[in-house]
PDB file of C-alpha atoms in Angstrom:
ATOM      1  CA  MET A 213      -0.192  -6.523 -23.718  1.00  0.00           C
ATOM      2  CA  THR A 214       0.019  -6.053 -19.758  1.00  0.00           C
ATOM      3  CA  LEU A 215      -1.558  -2.769 -18.756  1.00  0.00           C
ATOM      4  CA  SER A 216       0.833  -1.135 -16.321  1.00  0.00           C
ATOM      5  CA  PHE A 217       0.219  -0.593 -12.466  1.00  0.00           C
ATOM      6  CA  GLY A 218      -0.511   2.974 -13.008  1.00  0.00           C
ATOM      7  CA  THR A 219      -2.449   2.902 -15.447  1.00  0.00           C
ATOM      8  CA  ARG A 220      -4.474  -0.196 -13.630  1.00  0.00           C
ATOM      9  CA  LEU A 221      -4.491   1.823 -10.686  1.00  0.00           C
ATOM     10  CA  ARG A 222      -5.966   4.575 -12.295  1.00  0.00           C
ATOM     11  CA  SER A 223      -8.691   3.059 -13.656  1.00  0.00           C
ATOM     12  CA  ALA A 224      -9.551   1.299 -10.518  1.00  0.00           C
ATOM     13  CA  MET A 225      -9.570   4.562  -8.302  1.00  0.00           C
ATOM     14  CA  ASP A 226     -11.848   6.852 -11.124  1.00  0.00           C
ATOM     15  CA  GLU A 227     -14.088   3.515 -11.325  1.00  0.00           C
ATOM     16  CA  ARG A 228     -14.594   2.397  -6.836  1.00  0.00           C
ATOM     17  CA  GLY A 229     -12.547   5.622  -5.499  1.00  0.00           C
ATOM     18  CA  PRO A 230      -9.466   6.732  -4.235  1.00  0.00           C
ATOM     19  CA  LEU A 231      -9.181   4.345  -1.462  1.00  0.00           C
ATOM     20  CA  CYS A 232      -7.258   1.624  -0.249  1.00  0.00           C
ATOM     21  CA  VAL A 233      -7.742  -0.802   2.643  1.00  0.00           C
ATOM     22  CA  GLY A 234      -5.361  -1.747   4.789  1.00  0.00           C
ATOM     23  CA  ILE A 235      -5.527  -5.475   6.034  1.00  0.00           C
ATOM     24  CA  ASP A 236      -4.237  -5.687   9.339  1.00  0.00           C
ATOM     25  CA  PRO A 237      -5.151  -9.022  11.589  1.00  0.00           C
ATOM     26  CA  HIS A 238      -3.246  -8.184  14.889  1.00  0.00           C
ATOM     27  CA  ALA A 239      -4.214  -9.704  17.930  1.00  0.00           C
ATOM     28  CA  ALA A 240      -5.925  -6.603  19.422  1.00  0.00           C
ATOM     29  CA  LEU A 241      -8.129  -6.738  16.408  1.00  0.00           C
ATOM     30  CA  LEU A 242      -9.047 -10.320  16.116  1.00  0.00           C
ATOM     31  CA  ASP A 243     -10.022  -9.882  19.955  1.00  0.00           C
ATOM     32  CA  SER A 244     -12.384  -7.095  19.252  1.00  0.00           C
ATOM     33  CA  TRP A 245     -13.997  -8.724  16.309  1.00  0.00           C
ATOM     34  CA  GLY A 246     -14.392 -11.744  19.023  1.00  0.00           C
ATOM     35  CA  LEU A 247     -12.198 -14.037  17.144  1.00  0.00           C
ATOM     36  CA  THR A 248      -9.265 -16.424  19.066  1.00  0.00           C
ATOM     37  CA  ASP A 249      -5.751 -15.281  17.691  1.00  0.00           C
ATOM     38  CA  ASP A 250      -4.702 -18.224  16.044  1.00  0.00           C
ATOM     39  CA  ILE A 251      -5.272 -19.202  12.231  1.00  0.00           C
ATOM     40  CA  ALA A 252      -9.290 -20.123  12.617  1.00  0.00           C
ATOM     41  CA  GLY A 253      -9.554 -16.519  13.799  1.00  0.00           C
ATOM     42  CA  LEU A 254      -6.825 -15.045  10.869  1.00  0.00           C
ATOM     43  CA  GLU A 255      -9.132 -16.685   8.411  1.00  0.00           C
ATOM     44  CA  ARG A 256     -12.255 -15.886   9.615  1.00  0.00           C
ATOM     45  CA  PHE A 257     -11.148 -12.379   9.488  1.00  0.00           C
ATOM     46  CA  THR A 258      -9.281 -12.218   6.312  1.00  0.00           C
ATOM     47  CA  PHE A 259     -12.225 -13.630   4.402  1.00  0.00           C
ATOM     48  CA  THR A 260     -14.874 -11.869   6.224  1.00  0.00           C
ATOM     49  CA  VAL A 261     -13.113  -8.374   4.668  1.00  0.00           C
ATOM     50  CA  VAL A 262     -12.429 -10.292   1.287  1.00  0.00           C
ATOM     51  CA  GLU A 263     -16.241 -11.337   1.066  1.00  0.00           C
ATOM     52  CA  ALA A 264     -17.302  -7.644   2.503  1.00  0.00           C
ATOM     53  CA  LEU A 265     -15.109  -5.962  -0.076  1.00  0.00           C
ATOM     54  CA  ALA A 266     -13.548  -7.367  -2.722  1.00  0.00           C
ATOM     55  CA  ASP A 267     -15.699  -6.083  -5.489  1.00  0.00           C
ATOM     56  CA  SER A 268     -15.708  -2.561  -4.365  1.00  0.00           C
ATOM     57  CA  VAL A 269     -13.125  -1.227  -3.117  1.00  0.00           C
ATOM     58  CA  ALA A 270      -9.977  -0.120  -5.487  1.00  0.00           C
ATOM     59  CA  VAL A 271      -6.478  -0.770  -3.813  1.00  0.00           C
ATOM     60  CA  PHE A 272      -5.735  -3.426   0.067  1.00  0.00           C
ATOM     61  CA  LYS A 273      -3.296  -3.652   1.601  1.00  0.00           C
ATOM     62  CA  PRO A 274      -2.067  -6.531   3.900  1.00  0.00           C
ATOM     63  CA  GLN A 275       0.411  -6.213   6.094  1.00  0.00           C
ATOM     64  CA  SER A 276       2.381  -9.288   5.576  1.00  0.00           C
ATOM     65  CA  ALA A 277       3.565  -9.601   9.105  1.00  0.00           C
ATOM     66  CA  PHE A 278       0.521 -10.059  10.887  1.00  0.00           C
ATOM     67  CA  PHE A 279       0.056 -13.375   8.374  1.00  0.00           C
ATOM     68  CA  GLU A 280       3.829 -14.494   8.578  1.00  0.00           C
ATOM     69  CA  ARG A 281       3.422 -14.991  12.290  1.00  0.00           C
ATOM     70  CA  PHE A 282       1.374 -18.100  12.070  1.00  0.00           C
ATOM     71  CA  GLY A 283       3.795 -19.514   9.566  1.00  0.00           C
ATOM     72  CA  SER A 284       2.979 -21.714   6.542  1.00  0.00           C
ATOM     73  CA  ARG A 285      -0.655 -22.010   7.652  1.00  0.00           C
ATOM     74  CA  GLY A 286      -0.354 -17.713   7.909  1.00  0.00           C
ATOM     75  CA  ILE A 287       0.715 -17.250   4.415  1.00  0.00           C
ATOM     76  CA  ALA A 288      -1.626 -20.075   2.850  1.00  0.00           C
ATOM     77  CA  VAL A 289      -3.940 -17.690   3.484  1.00  0.00           C
ATOM     78  CA  LEU A 290      -2.347 -14.732   2.636  1.00  0.00           C
ATOM     79  CA  GLU A 291      -2.226 -16.658  -0.485  1.00  0.00           C
ATOM     80  CA  GLN A 292      -5.951 -17.211  -1.104  1.00  0.00           C
ATOM     81  CA  ALA A 293      -6.623 -13.854   0.116  1.00  0.00           C
ATOM     82  CA  VAL A 294      -4.396 -11.836  -2.682  1.00  0.00           C
ATOM     83  CA  ALA A 295      -5.778 -14.778  -5.825  1.00  0.00           C
ATOM     84  CA  GLU A 296      -9.476 -13.628  -4.581  1.00  0.00           C
ATOM     85  CA  LEU A 297      -9.262  -9.851  -3.855  1.00  0.00           C
ATOM     86  CA  ARG A 298      -7.346 -10.075  -7.557  1.00  0.00           C
ATOM     87  CA  ALA A 299     -10.329 -12.004  -9.325  1.00  0.00           C
ATOM     88  CA  ALA A 300     -12.853  -9.862  -7.770  1.00  0.00           C
ATOM     89  CA  GLY A 301     -11.123  -6.823  -9.666  1.00  0.00           C
ATOM     90  CA  GLY A 302      -9.613  -5.254  -6.461  1.00  0.00           C
ATOM     91  CA  LEU A 303      -5.590  -4.452  -6.534  1.00  0.00           C
ATOM     92  CA  VAL A 304      -3.069  -5.691  -4.198  1.00  0.00           C
ATOM     93  CA  VAL A 305      -0.143  -3.800  -2.843  1.00  0.00           C
ATOM     94  CA  MET A 306       1.782  -6.086  -0.365  1.00  0.00           C
ATOM     95  CA  ASP A 307       3.083  -3.983   2.516  1.00  0.00           C
ATOM     96  CA  ALA A 308       6.180  -6.318   3.021  1.00  0.00           C
ATOM     97  CA  LYS A 309       8.935  -3.481   3.385  1.00  0.00           C
ATOM     98  CA  ARG A 310      11.143  -5.641   1.450  1.00  0.00           C
ATOM     99  CA  GLY A 311      14.994  -3.741   1.293  1.00  0.00           C
ATOM    100  CA  ASP A 312      18.375  -5.373   0.689  1.00  0.00           C
ATOM    101  CA  ILE A 313      20.662  -6.216  -2.121  1.00  0.00           C
ATOM    102  CA  GLY A 314      21.680  -7.957  -5.232  1.00  0.00           C
ATOM    103  CA  SER A 315      20.295 -11.374  -5.391  1.00  0.00           C
ATOM    104  CA  THR A 316      18.436 -11.210  -2.176  1.00  0.00           C
ATOM    105  CA  MET A 317      16.430  -8.180  -3.154  1.00  0.00           C
ATOM    106  CA  ALA A 318      15.955 -10.037  -6.324  1.00  0.00           C
ATOM    107  CA  ALA A 319      14.689 -13.232  -4.426  1.00  0.00           C
ATOM    108  CA  TYR A 320      12.140 -10.630  -2.224  1.00  0.00           C
ATOM    109  CA  ALA A 321      11.145  -9.361  -5.934  1.00  0.00           C
ATOM    110  CA  GLU A 322      10.410 -13.066  -7.418  1.00  0.00           C
ATOM    111  CA  THR A 323       8.323 -13.754  -4.208  1.00  0.00           C
ATOM    112  CA  PHE A 324       5.721 -10.995  -5.366  1.00  0.00           C
ATOM    113  CA  LEU A 325       6.379  -9.396  -8.335  1.00  0.00           C
ATOM    114  CA  ARG A 326       7.074 -12.494 -10.692  1.00  0.00           C
ATOM    115  CA  LYS A 327       3.728 -13.077 -12.164  1.00  0.00           C
ATOM    116  CA  ASP A 328       3.710 -16.810 -11.646  1.00  0.00           C
ATOM    117  CA  SER A 329       4.543 -15.970  -8.150  1.00  0.00           C
ATOM    118  CA  PRO A 330       1.708 -17.682  -5.769  1.00  0.00           C
ATOM    119  CA  LEU A 331       1.886 -14.276  -3.610  1.00  0.00           C
ATOM    120  CA  PHE A 332       2.179 -11.997  -6.932  1.00  0.00           C
ATOM    121  CA  SER A 333       1.037  -8.456  -6.232  1.00  0.00           C
ATOM    122  CA  ASP A 334       0.273  -5.691  -7.815  1.00  0.00           C
ATOM    123  CA  ALA A 335       2.511  -3.782  -6.086  1.00  0.00           C
ATOM    124  CA  LEU A 336       4.782  -4.324  -3.080  1.00  0.00           C
ATOM    125  CA  THR A 337       6.186  -1.806  -0.609  1.00  0.00           C
ATOM    126  CA  VAL A 338       9.812  -1.801  -0.513  1.00  0.00           C
ATOM    127  CA  SER A 339      12.750  -0.074   2.018  1.00  0.00           C
ATOM    128  CA  PRO A 340      15.354   2.096  -0.084  1.00  0.00           C
ATOM    129  CA  TYR A 341      17.516   2.434   2.682  1.00  0.00           C
ATOM    130  CA  LEU A 342      20.659   0.264   1.504  1.00  0.00           C
ATOM    131  CA  GLY A 343      20.559   3.334  -1.651  1.00  0.00           C
ATOM    132  CA  TYR A 344      18.122   3.580  -3.991  1.00  0.00           C
ATOM    133  CA  GLY A 345      20.069   1.358  -6.348  1.00  0.00           C
ATOM    134  CA  SER A 346      19.448  -1.463  -4.013  1.00  0.00           C
ATOM    135  CA  LEU A 347      16.105  -1.524  -5.049  1.00  0.00           C
ATOM    136  CA  LYS A 348      17.116  -2.125  -8.881  1.00  0.00           C
ATOM    137  CA  PRO A 349      15.654  -5.966  -9.033  1.00  0.00           C
ATOM    138  CA  ALA A 350      12.862  -4.991  -7.856  1.00  0.00           C
ATOM    139  CA  VAL A 351      12.112  -2.008 -10.100  1.00  0.00           C
ATOM    140  CA  ASP A 352      13.404  -4.282 -13.482  1.00  0.00           C
ATOM    141  CA  LEU A 353      10.657  -6.929 -12.356  1.00  0.00           C
ATOM    142  CA  ALA A 354       7.923  -4.447 -11.598  1.00  0.00           C
ATOM    143  CA  ARG A 355       8.301  -3.436 -14.656  1.00  0.00           C
ATOM    144  CA  GLU A 356       8.477  -6.481 -16.998  1.00  0.00           C
ATOM    145  CA  SER A 357       5.654  -7.903 -15.062  1.00  0.00           C
ATOM    146  CA  GLY A 358       3.220  -4.610 -15.492  1.00  0.00           C
ATOM    147  CA  ALA A 359       3.584  -4.682 -11.242  1.00  0.00           C
ATOM    148  CA  GLY A 360       4.807  -0.959  -8.937  1.00  0.00           C
ATOM    149  CA  LEU A 361       6.249  -0.494  -6.128  1.00  0.00           C
ATOM    150  CA  PHE A 362       5.586   1.788  -3.187  1.00  0.00           C
ATOM    151  CA  VAL A 363       9.200   3.376  -1.878  1.00  0.00           C
ATOM    152  CA  LEU A 364       9.498   4.511   1.379  1.00  0.00           C
ATOM    153  CA  ALA A 365      10.116   8.461   1.589  1.00  0.00           C
ATOM    154  CA  LEU A 366       8.281  10.412   4.094  1.00  0.00           C
ATOM    155  CA  THR A 367       6.591   8.312   6.471  1.00  0.00           C
ATOM    156  CA  SER A 368       3.801   8.944   9.511  1.00  0.00           C
ATOM    157  CA  ASN A 369       5.831   7.298  12.395  1.00  0.00           C
ATOM    158  CA  PRO A 370       7.911  10.134  14.273  1.00  0.00           C
ATOM    159  CA  GLU A 371      11.405   8.342  14.593  1.00  0.00           C
ATOM    160  CA  GLY A 372      11.335   8.161  10.368  1.00  0.00           C
ATOM    161  CA  SER A 373      12.558  12.024  10.220  1.00  0.00           C
ATOM    162  CA  GLU A 374      15.907  11.013  11.743  1.00  0.00           C
ATOM    163  CA  VAL A 375      16.725   9.798   8.397  1.00  0.00           C
ATOM    164  CA  GLN A 376      14.315  10.905   5.926  1.00  0.00           C
ATOM    165  CA  ARG A 377      14.682  14.472   6.590  1.00  0.00           C
ATOM    166  CA  ALA A 378      18.805  13.772   6.696  1.00  0.00           C
ATOM    167  CA  VAL A 379      20.423  16.710   4.558  1.00  0.00           C
ATOM    168  CA  ARG A 380      22.789  15.190   2.245  1.00  0.00           C
ATOM    169  CA  GLU A 381      25.849  17.228   1.134  1.00  0.00           C
ATOM    170  CA  ASP A 382      24.387  18.248  -1.969  1.00  0.00           C
ATOM    171  CA  GLY A 383      21.607  20.292  -0.017  1.00  0.00           C
ATOM    172  CA  ARG A 384      18.779  17.811  -0.264  1.00  0.00           C
ATOM    173  CA  THR A 385      16.914  15.965   2.228  1.00  0.00           C
ATOM    174  CA  ILE A 386      17.150  12.081   1.583  1.00  0.00           C
ATOM    175  CA  GLY A 387      13.029  12.257   1.521  1.00  0.00           C
ATOM    176  CA  ALA A 388      13.585  14.790  -1.288  1.00  0.00           C
ATOM    177  CA  THR A 389      16.253  12.168  -2.952  1.00  0.00           C
ATOM    178  CA  MET A 390      13.652   9.375  -2.572  1.00  0.00           C
ATOM    179  CA  LEU A 391      11.141  11.577  -4.305  1.00  0.00           C
ATOM    180  CA  ALA A 392      12.977  12.508  -7.400  1.00  0.00           C
ATOM    181  CA  HIS A 393      14.328   9.128  -7.957  1.00  0.00           C
ATOM    182  CA  LEU A 394      10.625   7.947  -8.570  1.00  0.00           C
ATOM    183  CA  ALA A 395       9.928  11.138 -10.715  1.00  0.00           C
ATOM    184  CA  GLU A 396      12.535   9.873 -12.823  1.00  0.00           C
ATOM    185  CA  GLU A 397      11.245   6.296 -13.340  1.00  0.00           C
ATOM    186  CA  ASN A 398       8.077   7.945 -14.068  1.00  0.00           C
ATOM    187  CA  ALA A 399       8.828   9.887 -16.463  1.00  0.00           C
ATOM    188  CA  GLY A 400       6.676  10.393 -19.593  1.00  0.00           C
ATOM    189  CA  GLU A 401       4.388   7.784 -18.565  1.00  0.00           C
ATOM    190  CA  THR A 402       0.356   8.265 -18.964  1.00  0.00           C
ATOM    191  CA  PRO A 403      -1.988   8.266 -16.937  1.00  0.00           C
ATOM    192  CA  MET A 404       0.800   8.172 -14.210  1.00  0.00           C
ATOM    193  CA  GLY A 405       3.676   5.956 -13.743  1.00  0.00           C
ATOM    194  CA  SER A 406       3.943   2.735 -11.423  1.00  0.00           C
ATOM    195  CA  PHE A 407       6.415   3.644  -9.390  1.00  0.00           C
ATOM    196  CA  GLY A 408       5.142   5.740  -5.555  1.00  0.00           C
ATOM    197  CA  ALA A 409       5.987   6.795  -2.397  1.00  0.00           C
ATOM    198  CA  VAL A 410       4.765   6.183   0.829  1.00  0.00           C
ATOM    199  CA  VAL A 411       3.984   9.321   1.605  1.00  0.00           C
ATOM    200  CA  GLY A 412       1.974   9.745   5.569  1.00  0.00           C
ATOM    201  CA  ALA A 413      -1.602  11.537   5.648  1.00  0.00           C
ATOM    202  CA  THR A 414      -0.298  12.964   9.304  1.00  0.00           C
ATOM    203  CA  LEU A 415       2.506  15.042   8.503  1.00  0.00           C
ATOM    204  CA  GLY A 416       1.451  18.221   7.397  1.00  0.00           C
ATOM    205  CA  ASP A 417       2.854  21.128   5.527  1.00  0.00           C
ATOM    206  CA  LEU A 418       4.913  18.983   3.033  1.00  0.00           C
ATOM    207  CA  SER A 419       5.192  22.103   0.381  1.00  0.00           C
ATOM    208  CA  SER A 420       8.922  21.925   0.480  1.00  0.00           C
ATOM    209  CA  PHE A 421       8.720  18.761  -0.964  1.00  0.00           C
ATOM    210  CA  ASP A 422       8.250  18.253  -4.443  1.00  0.00           C
ATOM    211  CA  LEU A 423       5.527  15.505  -4.690  1.00  0.00           C
ATOM    212  CA  ASP A 424       4.835  15.790  -8.343  1.00  0.00           C
ATOM    213  CA  ILE A 425       6.541  12.347  -9.120  1.00  0.00           C
ATOM    214  CA  ASN A 426       4.123  11.439 -12.243  1.00  0.00           C
ATOM    215  CA  GLY A 427       3.290   8.507  -9.619  1.00  0.00           C
ATOM    216  CA  PRO A 428       1.266   7.407  -6.579  1.00  0.00           C
ATOM    217  CA  LEU A 429       1.612   8.578  -3.154  1.00  0.00           C
ATOM    218  CA  LEU A 430       0.313   5.612  -0.807  1.00  0.00           C
ATOM    219  CA  ALA A 431      -1.149   7.589   2.600  1.00  0.00           C
ATOM    220  CA  PRO A 432      -1.190   5.930   5.366  1.00  0.00           C
ATOM    221  CA  GLY A 433      -2.690   8.067   8.566  1.00  0.00           C
ATOM    222  CA  ILE A 434      -6.671   8.359   7.718  1.00  0.00           C
ATOM    223  CA  GLY A 435      -8.527   7.059  10.764  1.00  0.00           C
ATOM    224  CA  ALA A 436      -7.310   6.246  13.738  1.00  0.00           C
ATOM    225  CA  GLN A 437      -3.921   7.817  13.314  1.00  0.00           C
ATOM    226  CA  GLY A 438      -6.018  10.981  13.241  1.00  0.00           C
ATOM    227  CA  ALA A 439      -6.109  12.695   9.547  1.00  0.00           C
ATOM    228  CA  THR A 440      -8.956  12.877   7.463  1.00  0.00           C
ATOM    229  CA  PRO A 441     -10.131  13.236   3.703  1.00  0.00           C
ATOM    230  CA  ALA A 442     -10.418  16.837   4.538  1.00  0.00           C
ATOM    231  CA  ASP A 443      -6.600  17.395   5.350  1.00  0.00           C
ATOM    232  CA  LEU A 444      -5.450  15.785   1.888  1.00  0.00           C
ATOM    233  CA  PRO A 445      -5.462  18.629   0.313  1.00  0.00           C
ATOM    234  CA  ALA A 446      -3.347  20.801   2.537  1.00  0.00           C
ATOM    235  CA  VAL A 447      -0.901  17.711   2.887  1.00  0.00           C
ATOM    236  CA  PHE A 448      -0.606  17.151  -0.600  1.00  0.00           C
ATOM    237  CA  GLY A 449      -1.279  20.184  -2.787  1.00  0.00           C
ATOM    238  CA  ALA A 450      -1.211  19.680  -6.610  1.00  0.00           C
ATOM    239  CA  ALA A 451      -0.063  15.741  -6.357  1.00  0.00           C
ATOM    240  CA  VAL A 452      -3.516  15.243  -4.305  1.00  0.00           C
ATOM    241  CA  GLY A 453      -4.846  13.730  -7.535  1.00  0.00           C
ATOM    242  CA  ASN A 454      -2.581  10.706  -7.688  1.00  0.00           C
ATOM    243  CA  VAL A 455      -3.357   9.781  -3.481  1.00  0.00           C
ATOM    244  CA  VAL A 456      -3.985   6.508  -2.663  1.00  0.00           C
ATOM    245  CA  PRO A 457      -5.182   7.215   1.089  1.00  0.00           C
ATOM    246  CA  ASN A 458      -4.972   4.493   2.821  1.00  0.00           C
ATOM    247  CA  VAL A 459      -7.743   3.495   6.000  1.00  0.00           C
ATOM    248  CA  SER A 460      -7.104   0.223   7.908  1.00  0.00           C
ATOM    249  CA  ARG A 461      -8.693   0.406  11.750  1.00  0.00           C
ATOM    250  CA  GLY A 462     -11.047   2.952  10.424  1.00  0.00           C
ATOM    251  CA  VAL A 463     -12.615   0.908   8.322  1.00  0.00           C
ATOM    252  CA  LEU A 464     -12.073  -2.435  10.453  1.00  0.00           C
ATOM    253  CA  ARG A 465     -13.160  -1.812  13.792  1.00  0.00           C
ATOM    254  CA  HIS A 466     -17.089  -2.212  12.085  1.00  0.00           C
ATOM    255  CA  GLY A 467     -16.160  -5.743  11.530  1.00  0.00           C
ATOM    256  CA  PRO A 468     -17.220  -8.769  11.877  1.00  0.00           C
ATOM    257  CA  ASP A 469     -20.557  -7.359  10.330  1.00  0.00           C
ATOM    258  CA  ALA A 470     -20.013  -7.564   6.722  1.00  0.00           C
ATOM    259  CA  ALA A 471     -22.953  -4.427   6.433  1.00  0.00           C
ATOM    260  CA  ALA A 472     -20.763  -2.756   8.689  1.00  0.00           C
ATOM    261  CA  LEU A 473     -17.422  -2.801   6.479  1.00  0.00           C
ATOM    262  CA  ARG A 474     -19.196  -2.078   3.233  1.00  0.00           C
ATOM    263  CA  ASP A 475     -20.469   1.018   4.727  1.00  0.00           C
ATOM    264  CA  SER A 476     -18.002   2.687   6.309  1.00  0.00           C
ATOM    265  CA  ALA A 477     -15.385   1.660   3.366  1.00  0.00           C
ATOM    266  CA  HIS A 478     -18.040   3.286   0.914  1.00  0.00           C
ATOM    267  CA  ARG A 479     -17.971   6.488   3.107  1.00  0.00           C
ATOM    268  CA  TYR A 480     -14.855   6.943   3.404  1.00  0.00           C
ATOM    269  CA  ALA A 481     -14.641   6.395  -0.706  1.00  0.00           C
ATOM    270  CA  ASP A 482     -17.117   9.021  -0.974  1.00  0.00           C
ATOM    271  CA  GLU A 483     -15.129  11.634   1.624  1.00  0.00           C
ATOM    272  CA  ILE A 484     -11.856  11.479  -0.098  1.00  0.00           C
ATOM    273  CA  ARG A 485     -13.254  11.677  -3.586  1.00  0.00           C
ATOM    274  CA  ALA A 486     -15.075  14.897  -2.827  1.00  0.00           C
ATOM    275  CA  ALA A 487     -11.825  16.241  -0.871  1.00  0.00           C
ATOM    276  CA  VAL A 488      -9.644  15.618  -3.755  1.00  0.00           C
ATOM    277  CA  GLY A 489     -12.211  16.321  -5.946  1.00  0.00           C
ATOM    278  CA  GLY A 490     -11.889  13.181  -8.310  1.00  0.00           C
TER     279      GLY A 490
END
């Protein structure tokens, strides 16, 4: 029987530390590593990160767009990286932010959440802004495959508030509505559910939102975007134990030295564990 994503995530964070490392091979980062912005640079960057961190970091979040921009050869690098990360015991959250309706949403789900897919990932980021119900094909396939979803709820980009903090006729914001849907998905699951929210660590006081969804909260913004591990309890309150803090540039800027990448990731994991009391 396949263990649920929530179960596997809890175990990975308890064992390796509550840290997600983003894998974002954009042109400026490749250049800072002394690499060319082409498939050779992409390969060198990606597999240096995999070799340095795959056996010690709990969660990885490759940004699909930075691989897609190189076409089929970039996707091949992403496929291999996903396979190697998972083989080493890391969990992969594919950051693709897919969102559509009907058969198209089902096709996106099959790409990343069907167990025999070359890009099968432990979880997928999705956008619910065609209505939460539009995600049903992904929710259903994630349950079947033992995978998870991270739904955009309260994102760290300034533009997000015009949608996510808009107020519905019932007086509840759109972001709060998404959190409530996720709480329903996760009801009764132990140690936590598999359907999480993306909630920015840079947003400050979120006490007006019920973040206790019995599921993971993927929290971008630690490091280069300005948030620190010490900020997490104030932002997430009682739900801080289920936070999956994401660090990208804060770790990746230490490459291409593999030892420096490892040291940075381990330092962040230790600081986060101390901050959240885990």
